[in-house]
PDB file of C-alpha atoms in Angstrom:
ATOM      1  CA  MET R   1     -10.749 -15.808 -33.341  1.00 45.00           C
ATOM      2  CA  THR R   2      -9.824 -15.121 -29.720  1.00 61.00           C
ATOM      3  CA  GLY R   3      -7.900 -11.999 -30.745  1.00 68.00           C
ATOM      4  CA  ASN R   4     -11.013 -10.645 -32.457  1.00 90.00           C
ATOM      5  CA  ARG R   5     -13.104 -11.227 -29.320  1.00 91.00           C
ATOM      6  CA  VAL R   6     -10.479  -9.538 -27.156  1.00 92.00           C
ATOM      7  CA  GLN R   7     -10.317  -6.546 -29.478  1.00 92.00           C
ATOM      8  CA  ALA R   8     -14.120  -6.303 -29.582  1.00 93.00           C
ATOM      9  CA  PHE R   9     -14.183  -6.395 -25.764  1.00 92.00           C
ATOM     10  CA  LEU R  10     -11.595  -3.607 -25.560  1.00 93.00           C
ATOM     11  CA  ASP R  11     -13.354  -1.545 -28.250  1.00 94.00           C
ATOM     12  CA  GLU R  12     -16.674  -1.831 -26.422  1.00 93.00           C
ATOM     13  CA  MET R  13     -15.069  -0.745 -23.171  1.00 93.00           C
ATOM     14  CA  ARG R  14     -13.312   2.186 -24.870  1.00 94.00           C
ATOM     15  CA  ASP R  15     -16.616   3.364 -26.318  1.00 94.00           C
ATOM     16  CA  HIS R  16     -18.700   2.996 -23.147  1.00 92.00           C
ATOM     17  CA  ARG R  17     -16.333   3.095 -20.146  1.00 92.00           C
ATOM     18  CA  ALA R  18     -13.355   5.247 -21.107  1.00 92.00           C
ATOM     19  CA  ASP R  19     -12.186   5.509 -17.479  1.00 93.00           C
ATOM     20  CA  HIS R  20     -12.085   1.726 -17.136  1.00 96.00           C
ATOM     21  CA  PHE R  21     -10.622   1.295 -20.610  1.00 96.00           C
ATOM     22  CA  ALA R  22      -7.523   3.274 -19.626  1.00 96.00           C
ATOM     23  CA  ILE R  23      -6.938   0.990 -16.634  1.00 97.00           C
ATOM     24  CA  VAL R  24      -7.742  -2.270 -18.453  1.00 97.00           C
ATOM     25  CA  SER R  25      -5.617  -1.429 -21.483  1.00 96.00           C
ATOM     26  CA  ARG R  26      -2.607  -0.528 -19.303  1.00 97.00           C
ATOM     27  CA  VAL R  27      -2.958  -3.757 -17.298  1.00 97.00           C
ATOM     28  CA  HIS R  28      -3.258  -5.614 -20.616  1.00 96.00           C
ATOM     29  CA  GLU R  29       0.072  -4.112 -21.742  1.00 96.00           C
ATOM     30  CA  ILE R  30       1.779  -5.041 -18.475  1.00 97.00           C
ATOM     31  CA  VAL R  31       0.597  -8.633 -18.680  1.00 97.00           C
ATOM     32  CA  GLN R  32       1.620  -8.980 -22.320  1.00 94.00           C
ATOM     33  CA  GLN R  33       5.088  -7.671 -21.420  1.00 94.00           C
ATOM     34  CA  SER R  34       5.450 -10.169 -18.559  1.00 93.00           C
ATOM     35  CA  GLY R  35       7.009 -12.754 -20.861  1.00 87.00           C
ATOM     36  CA  PRO R  36       6.532 -14.744 -24.027  1.00 87.00           C
ATOM     37  CA  ALA R  37       3.542 -16.865 -24.903  1.00 88.00           C
ATOM     38  CA  VAL R  38       0.829 -15.117 -22.895  1.00 93.00           C
ATOM     39  CA  SER R  39      -2.545 -16.137 -24.193  1.00 94.00           C
ATOM     40  CA  GLU R  40      -5.706 -14.188 -23.555  1.00 95.00           C
ATOM     41  CA  GLU R  41      -9.383 -14.882 -23.796  1.00 95.00           C
ATOM     42  CA  ILE R  42     -12.689 -13.371 -22.832  1.00 95.00           C
ATOM     43  CA  LYS R  43     -14.017 -15.407 -19.932  1.00 93.00           C
ATOM     44  CA  TYR R  44     -16.163 -14.751 -16.852  1.00 90.00           C
ATOM     45  CA  GLY R  45     -17.013 -11.306 -18.237  1.00 91.00           C
ATOM     46  CA  GLY R  46     -13.420 -10.114 -18.357  1.00 95.00           C
ATOM     47  CA  LEU R  47     -10.039 -10.707 -19.905  1.00 96.00           C
ATOM     48  CA  LEU R  48      -8.250 -13.840 -18.643  1.00 96.00           C
ATOM     49  CA  PHE R  49      -4.505 -14.362 -19.149  1.00 97.00           C
ATOM     50  CA  SER R  50      -2.630 -17.673 -19.229  1.00 96.00           C
ATOM     51  CA  SER R  51       0.829 -19.010 -19.853  1.00 94.00           C
ATOM     52  CA  ARG R  52       1.265 -22.615 -18.704  1.00 92.00           C
ATOM     53  CA  SER R  53      -1.933 -22.044 -16.708  1.00 93.00           C
ATOM     54  CA  ALA R  54      -4.294 -19.163 -16.029  1.00 94.00           C
ATOM     55  CA  PHE R  55      -2.562 -16.662 -13.783  1.00 96.00           C
ATOM     56  CA  CYS R  56      -4.634 -13.476 -13.760  1.00 98.00           C
ATOM     57  CA  GLY R  57      -7.600 -11.670 -15.203  1.00 98.00           C
ATOM     58  CA  VAL R  58      -8.842  -8.112 -15.386  1.00 98.00           C
ATOM     59  CA  PHE R  59     -12.512  -7.338 -14.821  1.00 97.00           C
ATOM     60  CA  SER R  60     -14.542  -4.134 -15.004  1.00 96.00           C
ATOM     61  CA  TYR R  61     -17.280  -3.570 -12.430  1.00 95.00           C
ATOM     62  CA  ALA R  62     -19.620  -0.604 -11.933  1.00 93.00           C
ATOM     63  CA  GLY R  63     -17.276   1.439  -9.764  1.00 94.00           C
ATOM     64  CA  HIS R  64     -13.852  -0.122 -10.232  1.00 97.00           C
ATOM     65  CA  VAL R  65     -11.611  -2.547 -12.098  1.00 97.00           C
ATOM     66  CA  THR R  66     -10.080  -5.580 -10.431  1.00 98.00           C
ATOM     67  CA  LEU R  67      -6.979  -7.498 -11.328  1.00 98.00           C
ATOM     68  CA  GLU R  68      -7.585 -10.999 -10.009  1.00 98.00           C
ATOM     69  CA  PHE R  69      -4.938 -13.623  -9.438  1.00 97.00           C
ATOM     70  CA  SER R  70      -5.972 -17.245  -9.873  1.00 93.00           C
ATOM     71  CA  ALA R  71      -3.566 -18.524  -7.197  1.00 95.00           C
ATOM     72  CA  GLY R  72      -3.142 -15.238  -5.379  1.00 96.00           C
ATOM     73  CA  ALA R  73      -3.389 -16.737  -1.891  1.00 96.00           C
ATOM     74  CA  SER R  74      -0.075 -18.492  -2.468  1.00 96.00           C
ATOM     75  CA  LEU R  75       1.733 -15.417  -3.845  1.00 96.00           C
ATOM     76  CA  PRO R  76       4.081 -13.357  -1.741  1.00 95.00           C
ATOM     77  CA  ASP R  77       2.649  -9.902  -1.069  1.00 96.00           C
ATOM     78  CA  PRO R  78       5.620  -7.699  -0.157  1.00 93.00           C
ATOM     79  CA  HIS R  79       3.643  -4.502  -0.817  1.00 94.00           C
ATOM     80  CA  GLY R  80       0.492  -5.587   1.058  1.00 96.00           C
ATOM     81  CA  VAL R  81      -1.808  -4.893  -1.880  1.00 97.00           C
ATOM     82  CA  LEU R  82      -3.585  -8.227  -2.391  1.00 98.00           C
ATOM     83  CA  LEU R  83      -7.167  -8.300  -1.137  1.00 98.00           C
ATOM     84  CA  GLY R  84      -9.496 -11.209  -0.456  1.00 96.00           C
ATOM     85  CA  GLN R  85      -9.976 -14.050   1.989  1.00 93.00           C
ATOM     86  CA  GLY R  86     -10.696 -17.008  -0.302  1.00 91.00           C
ATOM     87  CA  LYS R  87      -8.719 -20.229  -0.371  1.00 95.00           C
ATOM     88  CA  LEU R  88      -7.112 -19.468  -3.744  1.00 95.00           C
ATOM     89  CA  ARG R  89      -7.827 -16.105  -5.310  1.00 95.00           C
ATOM     90  CA  ARG R  90      -6.667 -12.596  -4.422  1.00 98.00           C
ATOM     91  CA  HIS R  91      -7.265  -9.308  -6.211  1.00 98.00           C
ATOM     92  CA  ILE R  92      -6.176  -5.707  -6.475  1.00 98.00           C
ATOM     93  CA  LYS R  93      -8.894  -3.071  -6.736  1.00 98.00           C
ATOM     94  CA  LEU R  94      -8.063  -0.316  -9.234  1.00 98.00           C
ATOM     95  CA  LEU R  95     -10.019   2.930  -9.126  1.00 97.00           C
ATOM     96  CA  ALA R  96      -7.700   5.146 -11.187  1.00 96.00           C
ATOM     97  CA  LEU R  97      -4.868   4.746 -13.666  1.00 96.00           C
ATOM     98  CA  SER R  98      -2.381   5.869 -10.997  1.00 97.00           C
ATOM     99  CA  ASP R  99      -3.354   2.857  -8.860  1.00 98.00           C
ATOM    100  CA  ILE R 100      -1.464   0.637 -11.307  1.00 98.00           C
ATOM    101  CA  ASP R 101       1.867   2.051 -10.154  1.00 98.00           C
ATOM    102  CA  ASP R 102       0.773   2.797  -6.597  1.00 98.00           C
ATOM    103  CA  ARG R 103      -0.332  -0.804  -6.054  1.00 98.00           C
ATOM    104  CA  HIS R 104       2.690  -2.378  -7.768  1.00 98.00           C
ATOM    105  CA  VAL R 105       0.658  -4.161 -10.429  1.00 98.00           C
ATOM    106  CA  ALA R 106       3.686  -5.016 -12.604  1.00 97.00           C
ATOM    107  CA  ASP R 107       5.438  -6.695  -9.655  1.00 97.00           C
ATOM    108  CA  CYS R 108       2.329  -8.714  -8.781  1.00 97.00           C
ATOM    109  CA  VAL R 109       1.807  -9.787 -12.384  1.00 98.00           C
ATOM    110  CA  ALA R 110       5.441 -10.916 -12.600  1.00 96.00           C
ATOM    111  CA  LEU R 111       5.069 -12.999  -9.423  1.00 96.00           C
ATOM    112  CA  ALA R 112       1.829 -14.563 -10.656  1.00 97.00           C
ATOM    113  CA  ARG R 113       3.349 -15.311 -14.044  1.00 96.00           C
ATOM    114  CA  GLN R 114       6.408 -16.951 -12.473  1.00 94.00           C
ATOM    115  CA  ALA R 115       4.191 -19.123 -10.276  1.00 94.00           C
ATOM    116  CA  ALA R 116       2.060 -20.182 -13.258  1.00 94.00           C
ATOM    117  CA  ASP R 117       5.159 -21.123 -15.249  1.00 92.00           C
ATOM    118  CA  ALA R 118       6.832 -23.085 -12.440  1.00 88.00           C
TER     119      ALA R 118
END
């Protein structure tokens, strides 16, 4: 059932926000490739990913997409790309598909995944 909701979410985005769909679908691929047993669900208006615990989510807003890290404040940030001042969460703002590489999304996802699995 969750897979159907995720696919419906992605289909809706593809049909109505093609620019955001390209970013969200690439982030989705990166997260799924981060290791075995990644679960996903539609929650808080976006796509939330978990392994042992929730570790990140991707959300589409009017002018951008964010990749949010549940425990981002405790993650190392060697590339200086994590934004936010909250006690727990940090995010990366994505405006274009090229931002995924430019902002080292795969590295950040790997760090978040490792922390969630520890």
